[in-house]
PDB file of C-alpha atoms in Angstrom:
ATOM      1  CA  UNK A 816     -10.613 -41.358 -29.658  1.00 60.00           C
ATOM      2  CA  UNK A 817      -9.461 -41.369 -33.252  1.00 82.00           C
ATOM      3  CA  UNK A 818      -5.757 -41.539 -33.847  1.00 95.00           C
ATOM      4  CA  UNK A 819      -3.739 -40.190 -36.747  1.00 98.00           C
ATOM      5  CA  UNK A 820      -5.080 -41.429 -40.046  1.00 98.00           C
ATOM      6  CA  UNK A 821      -3.372 -41.589 -43.422  1.00 98.00           C
ATOM      7  CA  UNK A 822      -4.743 -42.201 -46.872  1.00 98.00           C
ATOM      8  CA  UNK A 823      -4.276 -44.090 -49.033  1.00 97.00           C
ATOM      9  CA  UNK A 824      -2.803 -47.029 -47.158  1.00 97.00           C
ATOM     10  CA  UNK A 825      -1.126 -48.216 -50.347  1.00 98.00           C
ATOM     11  CA  UNK A 826      -0.257 -46.339 -53.509  1.00 98.00           C
ATOM     12  CA  UNK A 827       1.283 -47.873 -56.622  1.00 98.00           C
ATOM     13  CA  UNK A 828       2.352 -45.476 -59.336  1.00 98.00           C
ATOM     14  CA  UNK A 829       4.587 -45.346 -62.354  1.00 97.00           C
ATOM     15  CA  UNK A 830       7.883 -43.560 -62.578  1.00 97.00           C
ATOM     16  CA  UNK A 831       7.388 -39.931 -63.491  1.00 97.00           C
ATOM     17  CA  UNK A 832       3.852 -39.614 -62.099  1.00 98.00           C
ATOM     18  CA  UNK A 833       2.625 -37.222 -59.425  1.00 98.00           C
ATOM     19  CA  UNK A 834       1.268 -38.474 -56.080  1.00 98.00           C
ATOM     20  CA  UNK A 835      -0.414 -36.958 -53.053  1.00 98.00           C
ATOM     21  CA  UNK A 836      -0.402 -38.535 -49.622  1.00 98.00           C
ATOM     22  CA  UNK A 837      -2.809 -37.313 -46.963  1.00 98.00           C
ATOM     23  CA  UNK A 838      -2.498 -37.124 -43.191  1.00 98.00           C
ATOM     24  CA  UNK A 839      -5.296 -36.399 -40.705  1.00 98.00           C
ATOM     25  CA  UNK A 840      -3.759 -35.603 -37.316  1.00 97.00           C
ATOM     26  CA  UNK A 841      -5.358 -36.024 -33.924  1.00 96.00           C
ATOM     27  CA  UNK A 842      -7.835 -33.223 -33.326  1.00 94.00           C
ATOM     28  CA  UNK A 843      -6.248 -30.310 -31.511  1.00 91.00           C
ATOM     29  CA  UNK A 844      -2.678 -31.319 -32.274  1.00 94.00           C
ATOM     30  CA  UNK A 845      -0.837 -28.328 -33.646  1.00 93.00           C
ATOM     31  CA  UNK A 846       2.441 -30.077 -34.469  1.00 94.00           C
ATOM     32  CA  UNK A 847       2.626 -32.409 -37.468  1.00 96.00           C
ATOM     33  CA  UNK A 848       5.638 -34.354 -38.748  1.00 96.00           C
ATOM     34  CA  UNK A 849       6.248 -36.372 -41.898  1.00 98.00           C
ATOM     35  CA  UNK A 850       8.797 -39.165 -41.878  1.00 98.00           C
ATOM     36  CA  UNK A 851       9.890 -41.619 -44.564  1.00 98.00           C
ATOM     37  CA  UNK A 852      10.832 -45.197 -43.820  1.00 97.00           C
ATOM     38  CA  UNK A 853      12.761 -47.113 -46.445  1.00 96.00           C
ATOM     39  CA  UNK A 854      13.047 -50.893 -46.325  1.00 94.00           C
ATOM     40  CA  UNK A 855      15.210 -52.040 -43.452  1.00 93.00           C
ATOM     41  CA  UNK A 856      15.629 -48.545 -42.033  1.00 95.00           C
ATOM     42  CA  UNK A 857      14.111 -46.500 -39.271  1.00 97.00           C
ATOM     43  CA  UNK A 858      11.893 -43.518 -40.011  1.00 98.00           C
ATOM     44  CA  UNK A 859      13.703 -40.426 -41.337  1.00 98.00           C
ATOM     45  CA  UNK A 860      12.423 -36.925 -40.794  1.00 96.00           C
ATOM     46  CA  UNK A 861      11.082 -35.013 -43.785  1.00 97.00           C
ATOM     47  CA  UNK A 862       9.179 -31.933 -42.634  1.00 96.00           C
ATOM     48  CA  UNK A 863       7.584 -30.374 -39.555  1.00 94.00           C
ATOM     49  CA  UNK A 864       4.521 -28.104 -39.361  1.00 94.00           C
ATOM     50  CA  UNK A 865       3.552 -25.959 -36.423  1.00 92.00           C
ATOM     51  CA  UNK A 866       0.047 -24.841 -37.299  1.00 90.00           C
ATOM     52  CA  UNK A 867      -0.135 -23.931 -40.958  1.00 92.00           C
ATOM     53  CA  UNK A 868       3.514 -23.149 -41.530  1.00 90.00           C
ATOM     54  CA  UNK A 869       6.376 -25.486 -42.323  1.00 89.00           C
ATOM     55  CA  UNK A 870       8.814 -24.645 -39.545  1.00 89.00           C
ATOM     56  CA  UNK A 871      11.453 -27.127 -40.685  1.00 92.00           C
ATOM     57  CA  UNK A 872      11.624 -28.727 -44.127  1.00 93.00           C
ATOM     58  CA  UNK A 873      15.281 -29.673 -43.919  1.00 93.00           C
ATOM     59  CA  UNK A 874      14.545 -33.354 -44.386  1.00 95.00           C
ATOM     60  CA  UNK A 875      12.889 -33.069 -47.789  1.00 97.00           C
ATOM     61  CA  UNK A 876      15.293 -34.828 -50.165  1.00 95.00           C
ATOM     62  CA  UNK A 877      14.856 -32.473 -53.132  1.00 95.00           C
ATOM     63  CA  UNK A 878      12.457 -30.019 -54.741  1.00 95.00           C
ATOM     64  CA  UNK A 879      10.226 -32.790 -56.076  1.00 98.00           C
ATOM     65  CA  UNK A 880       8.854 -33.106 -52.552  1.00 98.00           C
ATOM     66  CA  UNK A 881       6.456 -30.533 -51.133  1.00 97.00           C
ATOM     67  CA  UNK A 882       3.969 -30.525 -48.277  1.00 97.00           C
ATOM     68  CA  UNK A 883       1.133 -28.251 -47.220  1.00 96.00           C
ATOM     69  CA  UNK A 884      -1.148 -27.821 -44.245  1.00 96.00           C
ATOM     70  CA  UNK A 885      -3.401 -24.937 -45.300  1.00 94.00           C
ATOM     71  CA  UNK A 886      -5.813 -24.915 -42.362  1.00 93.00           C
ATOM     72  CA  UNK A 887      -3.526 -26.208 -39.663  1.00 90.00           C
ATOM     73  CA  UNK A 888      -5.107 -29.633 -39.577  1.00 94.00           C
ATOM     74  CA  UNK A 889      -4.922 -32.018 -42.554  1.00 97.00           C
ATOM     75  CA  UNK A 890      -1.604 -32.164 -44.354  1.00 98.00           C
ATOM     76  CA  UNK A 891      -0.766 -33.359 -47.848  1.00 98.00           C
ATOM     77  CA  UNK A 892       2.650 -34.542 -48.953  1.00 98.00           C
ATOM     78  CA  UNK A 893       3.133 -34.089 -52.677  1.00 98.00           C
ATOM     79  CA  UNK A 894       5.742 -35.825 -54.790  1.00 98.00           C
ATOM     80  CA  UNK A 895       6.325 -34.772 -58.376  1.00 98.00           C
ATOM     81  CA  UNK A 896       7.991 -36.851 -61.108  1.00 98.00           C
ATOM     82  CA  UNK A 897       8.236 -39.874 -58.842  1.00 98.00           C
ATOM     83  CA  UNK A 898      11.331 -42.058 -59.023  1.00 97.00           C
ATOM     84  CA  UNK A 899      11.824 -45.685 -58.019  1.00 97.00           C
ATOM     85  CA  UNK A 900      13.942 -44.517 -55.106  1.00 96.00           C
ATOM     86  CA  UNK A 901      10.895 -42.754 -53.646  1.00 98.00           C
ATOM     87  CA  UNK A 902       9.375 -46.151 -52.828  1.00 98.00           C
ATOM     88  CA  UNK A 903       8.978 -46.276 -49.058  1.00 98.00           C
ATOM     89  CA  UNK A 904       6.451 -46.059 -46.244  1.00 98.00           C
ATOM     90  CA  UNK A 905       5.536 -42.458 -45.538  1.00 98.00           C
ATOM     91  CA  UNK A 906       4.602 -41.867 -41.910  1.00 98.00           C
ATOM     92  CA  UNK A 907       2.788 -38.944 -40.395  1.00 98.00           C
ATOM     93  CA  UNK A 908       2.877 -38.078 -36.697  1.00 97.00           C
ATOM     94  CA  UNK A 909       1.155 -35.409 -34.670  1.00 96.00           C
ATOM     95  CA  UNK A 910       1.660 -33.998 -31.201  1.00 94.00           C
ATOM     96  CA  UNK A 911       0.217 -31.273 -29.008  1.00 91.00           C
ATOM     97  CA  UNK A 912       3.181 -29.104 -29.851  1.00 77.00           C
ATOM     98  CA  UNK A 913       4.612 -26.531 -27.594  1.00 58.00           C
ATOM     99  CA  UNK A 914       8.043 -25.917 -26.199  1.00 58.00           C
ATOM    100  CA  UNK A 915       8.869 -29.108 -24.361  1.00 64.00           C
ATOM    101  CA  UNK A 916       8.605 -32.539 -25.899  1.00 75.00           C
ATOM    102  CA  UNK A 917       5.098 -33.807 -26.479  1.00 85.00           C
ATOM    103  CA  UNK A 918       4.618 -37.428 -27.462  1.00 90.00           C
ATOM    104  CA  UNK A 919       4.368 -37.946 -31.185  1.00 93.00           C
ATOM    105  CA  UNK A 920       1.511 -40.220 -32.228  1.00 95.00           C
ATOM    106  CA  UNK A 921       2.063 -42.012 -35.503  1.00 97.00           C
ATOM    107  CA  UNK A 922      -0.338 -42.911 -38.253  1.00 98.00           C
ATOM    108  CA  UNK A 923      -0.389 -46.288 -39.981  1.00 97.00           C
ATOM    109  CA  UNK A 924       1.613 -44.990 -42.930  1.00 98.00           C
ATOM    110  CA  UNK A 925       1.186 -44.941 -46.682  1.00 98.00           C
ATOM    111  CA  UNK A 926       3.191 -47.531 -48.580  1.00 98.00           C
ATOM    112  CA  UNK A 927       4.296 -45.935 -51.855  1.00 98.00           C
ATOM    113  CA  UNK A 928       5.577 -48.156 -54.647  1.00 98.00           C
ATOM    114  CA  UNK A 929       7.009 -46.559 -57.760  1.00 98.00           C
ATOM    115  CA  UNK A 930       7.290 -48.993 -60.671  1.00 96.00           C
TER     116      UNK A 930
ATOM    117  CA  UNK B1117      26.627 -35.601 -36.206  1.00 82.00           C
ATOM    118  CA  UNK B1118      23.494 -36.736 -34.462  1.00 89.00           C
ATOM    119  CA  UNK B1119      23.006 -40.422 -34.920  1.00 94.00           C
ATOM    120  CA  UNK B1120      21.400 -43.477 -33.372  1.00 97.00           C
ATOM    121  CA  UNK B1121      22.918 -46.896 -33.913  1.00 98.00           C
ATOM    122  CA  UNK B1122      21.214 -50.203 -33.293  1.00 98.00           C
ATOM    123  CA  UNK B1123      23.826 -52.805 -34.141  1.00 97.00           C
ATOM    124  CA  UNK B1124      21.549 -55.840 -34.274  1.00 96.00           C
ATOM    125  CA  UNK B1125      18.973 -56.292 -37.015  1.00 97.00           C
ATOM    126  CA  UNK B1126      17.555 -59.400 -35.378  1.00 98.00           C
ATOM    127  CA  UNK B1127      17.568 -60.718 -31.843  1.00 98.00           C
ATOM    128  CA  UNK B1128      16.171 -64.191 -31.388  1.00 98.00           C
ATOM    129  CA  UNK B1129      15.514 -65.601 -27.903  1.00 97.00           C
ATOM    130  CA  UNK B1130      13.385 -68.215 -26.185  1.00 97.00           C
ATOM    131  CA  UNK B1131      10.475 -67.366 -23.941  1.00 97.00           C
ATOM    132  CA  UNK B1132      11.658 -66.629 -20.416  1.00 97.00           C
ATOM    133  CA  UNK B1133      15.172 -65.638 -21.480  1.00 98.00           C
ATOM    134  CA  UNK B1134      16.578 -62.179 -20.716  1.00 98.00           C
ATOM    135  CA  UNK B1135      16.582 -59.637 -23.500  1.00 97.00           C
ATOM    136  CA  UNK B1136      18.858 -56.678 -24.183  1.00 98.00           C
ATOM    137  CA  UNK B1137      18.344 -54.552 -27.266  1.00 98.00           C
ATOM    138  CA  UNK B1138      21.339 -52.319 -27.854  1.00 98.00           C
ATOM    139  CA  UNK B1139      21.233 -48.642 -28.721  1.00 98.00           C
ATOM    140  CA  UNK B1140      24.106 -46.162 -28.973  1.00 97.00           C
ATOM    141  CA  UNK B1141      23.775 -42.505 -29.805  1.00 97.00           C
ATOM    142  CA  UNK B1142      25.789 -39.500 -30.852  1.00 95.00           C
ATOM    143  CA  UNK B1143      24.478 -36.077 -29.777  1.00 91.00           C
ATOM    144  CA  UNK B1144      26.204 -32.820 -28.941  1.00 87.00           C
ATOM    145  CA  UNK B1145      23.799 -31.678 -26.225  1.00 83.00           C
ATOM    146  CA  UNK B1146      22.005 -33.328 -23.349  1.00 86.00           C
ATOM    147  CA  UNK B1147      20.229 -36.292 -24.943  1.00 89.00           C
ATOM    148  CA  UNK B1148      16.628 -37.285 -24.583  1.00 91.00           C
ATOM    149  CA  UNK B1149      16.005 -40.833 -25.724  1.00 93.00           C
ATOM    150  CA  UNK B1150      13.048 -43.060 -26.433  1.00 94.00           C
ATOM    151  CA  UNK B1151      12.183 -46.586 -27.391  1.00 97.00           C
ATOM    152  CA  UNK B1152       9.395 -47.080 -29.917  1.00 97.00           C
ATOM    153  CA  UNK B1153       7.810 -50.429 -30.732  1.00 97.00           C
ATOM    154  CA  UNK B1154       5.914 -51.667 -33.758  1.00 97.00           C
ATOM    155  CA  UNK B1155       3.944 -54.891 -33.337  1.00 97.00           C
ATOM    156  CA  UNK B1156       2.911 -56.856 -36.407  1.00 95.00           C
ATOM    157  CA  UNK B1157       0.344 -54.940 -38.480  1.00 93.00           C
ATOM    158  CA  UNK B1158       0.194 -52.111 -35.941  1.00 95.00           C
ATOM    159  CA  UNK B1159       1.481 -48.581 -35.997  1.00 96.00           C
ATOM    160  CA  UNK B1160       4.622 -47.287 -34.379  1.00 97.00           C
ATOM    161  CA  UNK B1161       4.035 -46.429 -30.718  1.00 95.00           C
ATOM    162  CA  UNK B1162       6.043 -45.064 -27.841  1.00 95.00           C
ATOM    163  CA  UNK B1163       7.241 -47.721 -25.415  1.00 95.00           C
ATOM    164  CA  UNK B1164       9.216 -45.644 -22.962  1.00 93.00           C
ATOM    165  CA  UNK B1165      11.300 -42.493 -22.568  1.00 91.00           C
ATOM    166  CA  UNK B1166      14.358 -42.193 -20.419  1.00 87.00           C
ATOM    167  CA  UNK B1167      13.262 -39.143 -18.434  1.00 81.00           C
ATOM    168  CA  UNK B1168      10.228 -41.020 -17.144  1.00 81.00           C
ATOM    169  CA  UNK B1169      12.453 -43.698 -15.605  1.00 78.00           C
ATOM    170  CA  UNK B1170       9.559 -46.125 -15.726  1.00 83.00           C
ATOM    171  CA  UNK B1171       9.085 -49.767 -16.557  1.00 85.00           C
ATOM    172  CA  UNK B1172       6.603 -50.513 -19.317  1.00 89.00           C
ATOM    173  CA  UNK B1173       5.522 -54.109 -20.026  1.00 93.00           C
ATOM    174  CA  UNK B1174       8.506 -55.200 -17.948  1.00 93.00           C
ATOM    175  CA  UNK B1175      10.984 -53.263 -20.109  1.00 95.00           C
ATOM    176  CA  UNK B1176      13.455 -50.758 -18.695  1.00 94.00           C
ATOM    177  CA  UNK B1177      16.167 -48.649 -20.266  1.00 95.00           C
ATOM    178  CA  UNK B1178      18.905 -46.687 -18.551  1.00 89.00           C
ATOM    179  CA  UNK B1179      20.715 -43.788 -20.119  1.00 92.00           C
ATOM    180  CA  UNK B1180      24.489 -44.202 -19.803  1.00 92.00           C
ATOM    181  CA  UNK B1181      26.082 -40.931 -20.862  1.00 90.00           C
ATOM    182  CA  UNK B1182      29.611 -42.277 -20.408  1.00 92.00           C
ATOM    183  CA  UNK B1183      29.005 -45.063 -22.896  1.00 94.00           C
ATOM    184  CA  UNK B1184      26.456 -43.036 -24.912  1.00 95.00           C
ATOM    185  CA  UNK B1185      24.065 -45.956 -24.683  1.00 96.00           C
ATOM    186  CA  UNK B1186      20.386 -46.507 -23.976  1.00 96.00           C
ATOM    187  CA  UNK B1187      19.932 -50.267 -24.041  1.00 97.00           C
ATOM    188  CA  UNK B1188      16.463 -51.767 -23.613  1.00 97.00           C
ATOM    189  CA  UNK B1189      16.216 -54.686 -21.194  1.00 96.00           C
ATOM    190  CA  UNK B1190      13.690 -57.185 -19.986  1.00 97.00           C
ATOM    191  CA  UNK B1191      14.527 -60.006 -17.579  1.00 97.00           C
ATOM    192  CA  UNK B1192      12.067 -62.574 -18.936  1.00 97.00           C
ATOM    193  CA  UNK B1193      10.913 -62.303 -22.556  1.00 97.00           C
ATOM    194  CA  UNK B1194       7.349 -63.197 -23.535  1.00 97.00           C
ATOM    195  CA  UNK B1195       6.116 -64.282 -26.950  1.00 97.00           C
ATOM    196  CA  UNK B1196       3.984 -61.142 -27.178  1.00 97.00           C
ATOM    197  CA  UNK B1197       7.168 -59.054 -27.010  1.00 98.00           C
ATOM    198  CA  UNK B1198       7.989 -60.115 -30.574  1.00 98.00           C
ATOM    199  CA  UNK B1199       8.077 -56.870 -32.583  1.00 98.00           C
ATOM    200  CA  UNK B1200      10.321 -54.254 -34.191  1.00 98.00           C
ATOM    201  CA  UNK B1201      12.001 -51.973 -31.691  1.00 98.00           C
ATOM    202  CA  UNK B1202      13.371 -48.561 -32.606  1.00 98.00           C
ATOM    203  CA  UNK B1203      15.589 -46.394 -30.472  1.00 98.00           C
ATOM    204  CA  UNK B1204      15.095 -42.667 -31.089  1.00 96.00           C
ATOM    205  CA  UNK B1205      16.843 -39.448 -30.116  1.00 94.00           C
ATOM    206  CA  UNK B1206      15.079 -36.128 -29.750  1.00 91.00           C
ATOM    207  CA  UNK B1207      16.587 -33.291 -31.757  1.00 87.00           C
ATOM    208  CA  UNK B1208      15.665 -30.333 -29.555  1.00 81.00           C
ATOM    209  CA  UNK B1209      17.410 -27.930 -31.861  1.00 79.00           C
ATOM    210  CA  UNK B1210      15.310 -29.257 -34.707  1.00 72.00           C
ATOM    211  CA  UNK B1211      11.780 -28.649 -33.447  1.00 81.00           C
ATOM    212  CA  UNK B1212      11.713 -31.903 -31.517  1.00 84.00           C
ATOM    213  CA  UNK B1213      12.011 -34.129 -34.545  1.00 90.00           C
ATOM    214  CA  UNK B1214      13.035 -37.685 -33.807  1.00 94.00           C
ATOM    215  CA  UNK B1215      16.180 -39.350 -35.106  1.00 95.00           C
ATOM    216  CA  UNK B1216      15.641 -43.094 -35.312  1.00 98.00           C
ATOM    217  CA  UNK B1217      17.940 -46.063 -35.398  1.00 98.00           C
ATOM    218  CA  UNK B1218      17.471 -48.740 -38.040  1.00 98.00           C
ATOM    219  CA  UNK B1219      15.559 -50.965 -35.650  1.00 98.00           C
ATOM    220  CA  UNK B1220      15.975 -54.425 -34.154  1.00 98.00           C
ATOM    221  CA  UNK B1221      13.523 -57.214 -34.729  1.00 98.00           C
ATOM    222  CA  UNK B1222      12.947 -59.187 -31.531  1.00 98.00           C
ATOM    223  CA  UNK B1223      11.700 -62.718 -32.073  1.00 98.00           C
ATOM    224  CA  UNK B1224      10.659 -64.618 -28.950  1.00 98.00           C
ATOM    225  CA  UNK B1225      10.213 -68.332 -29.530  1.00 97.00           C
ATOM    226  CA  UNK B1226       8.078 -70.649 -27.384  1.00 95.00           C
TER     227      UNK B1226
END
């Protein structure tokens, strides 16, 4: 079956521009996570959706970052006024959700480069 | 603070040698730990989780609460084991988000 997909795979933008990164989770997975992986680091949590609502956005670094999941499936991570420090690989993961831990399946990531 | 530490950025061994990838954690509750692996040009995937107490691809990891460690071991490394390995801690209080270490690159030479 299809895994988590993310588009685009690479995005190069200029400082100050707006970008949108898309995540298509595995069908039927209600939980969706965004992580950011900077060079030489492990993934760091950004935001978690259970269904359509953002249950935990404590990892978003500042108010330039925003994410939506309007129909409980596809999610879009939006970054306004991009800065060079936003350059990283943005990972999306989905899981069945629920109370106990369900394995998180990761997408291939979007590599964002801010010039 | 909840944290995962992987002290080695790179571990280089020869084929057939034993491997131990170190992981230490800091967590206030009862920890649940995982090892994730990322092979070249592939996505991050779960290798094993401590509660399963299983061996995957010859790898095992034992949770040592006294030493707050969850080291990944394999008695005889294979070239196909070359990859990035990430230790991760489950934050149950935080909707099951994962807290990752910085990763260790394992290079197995012929």
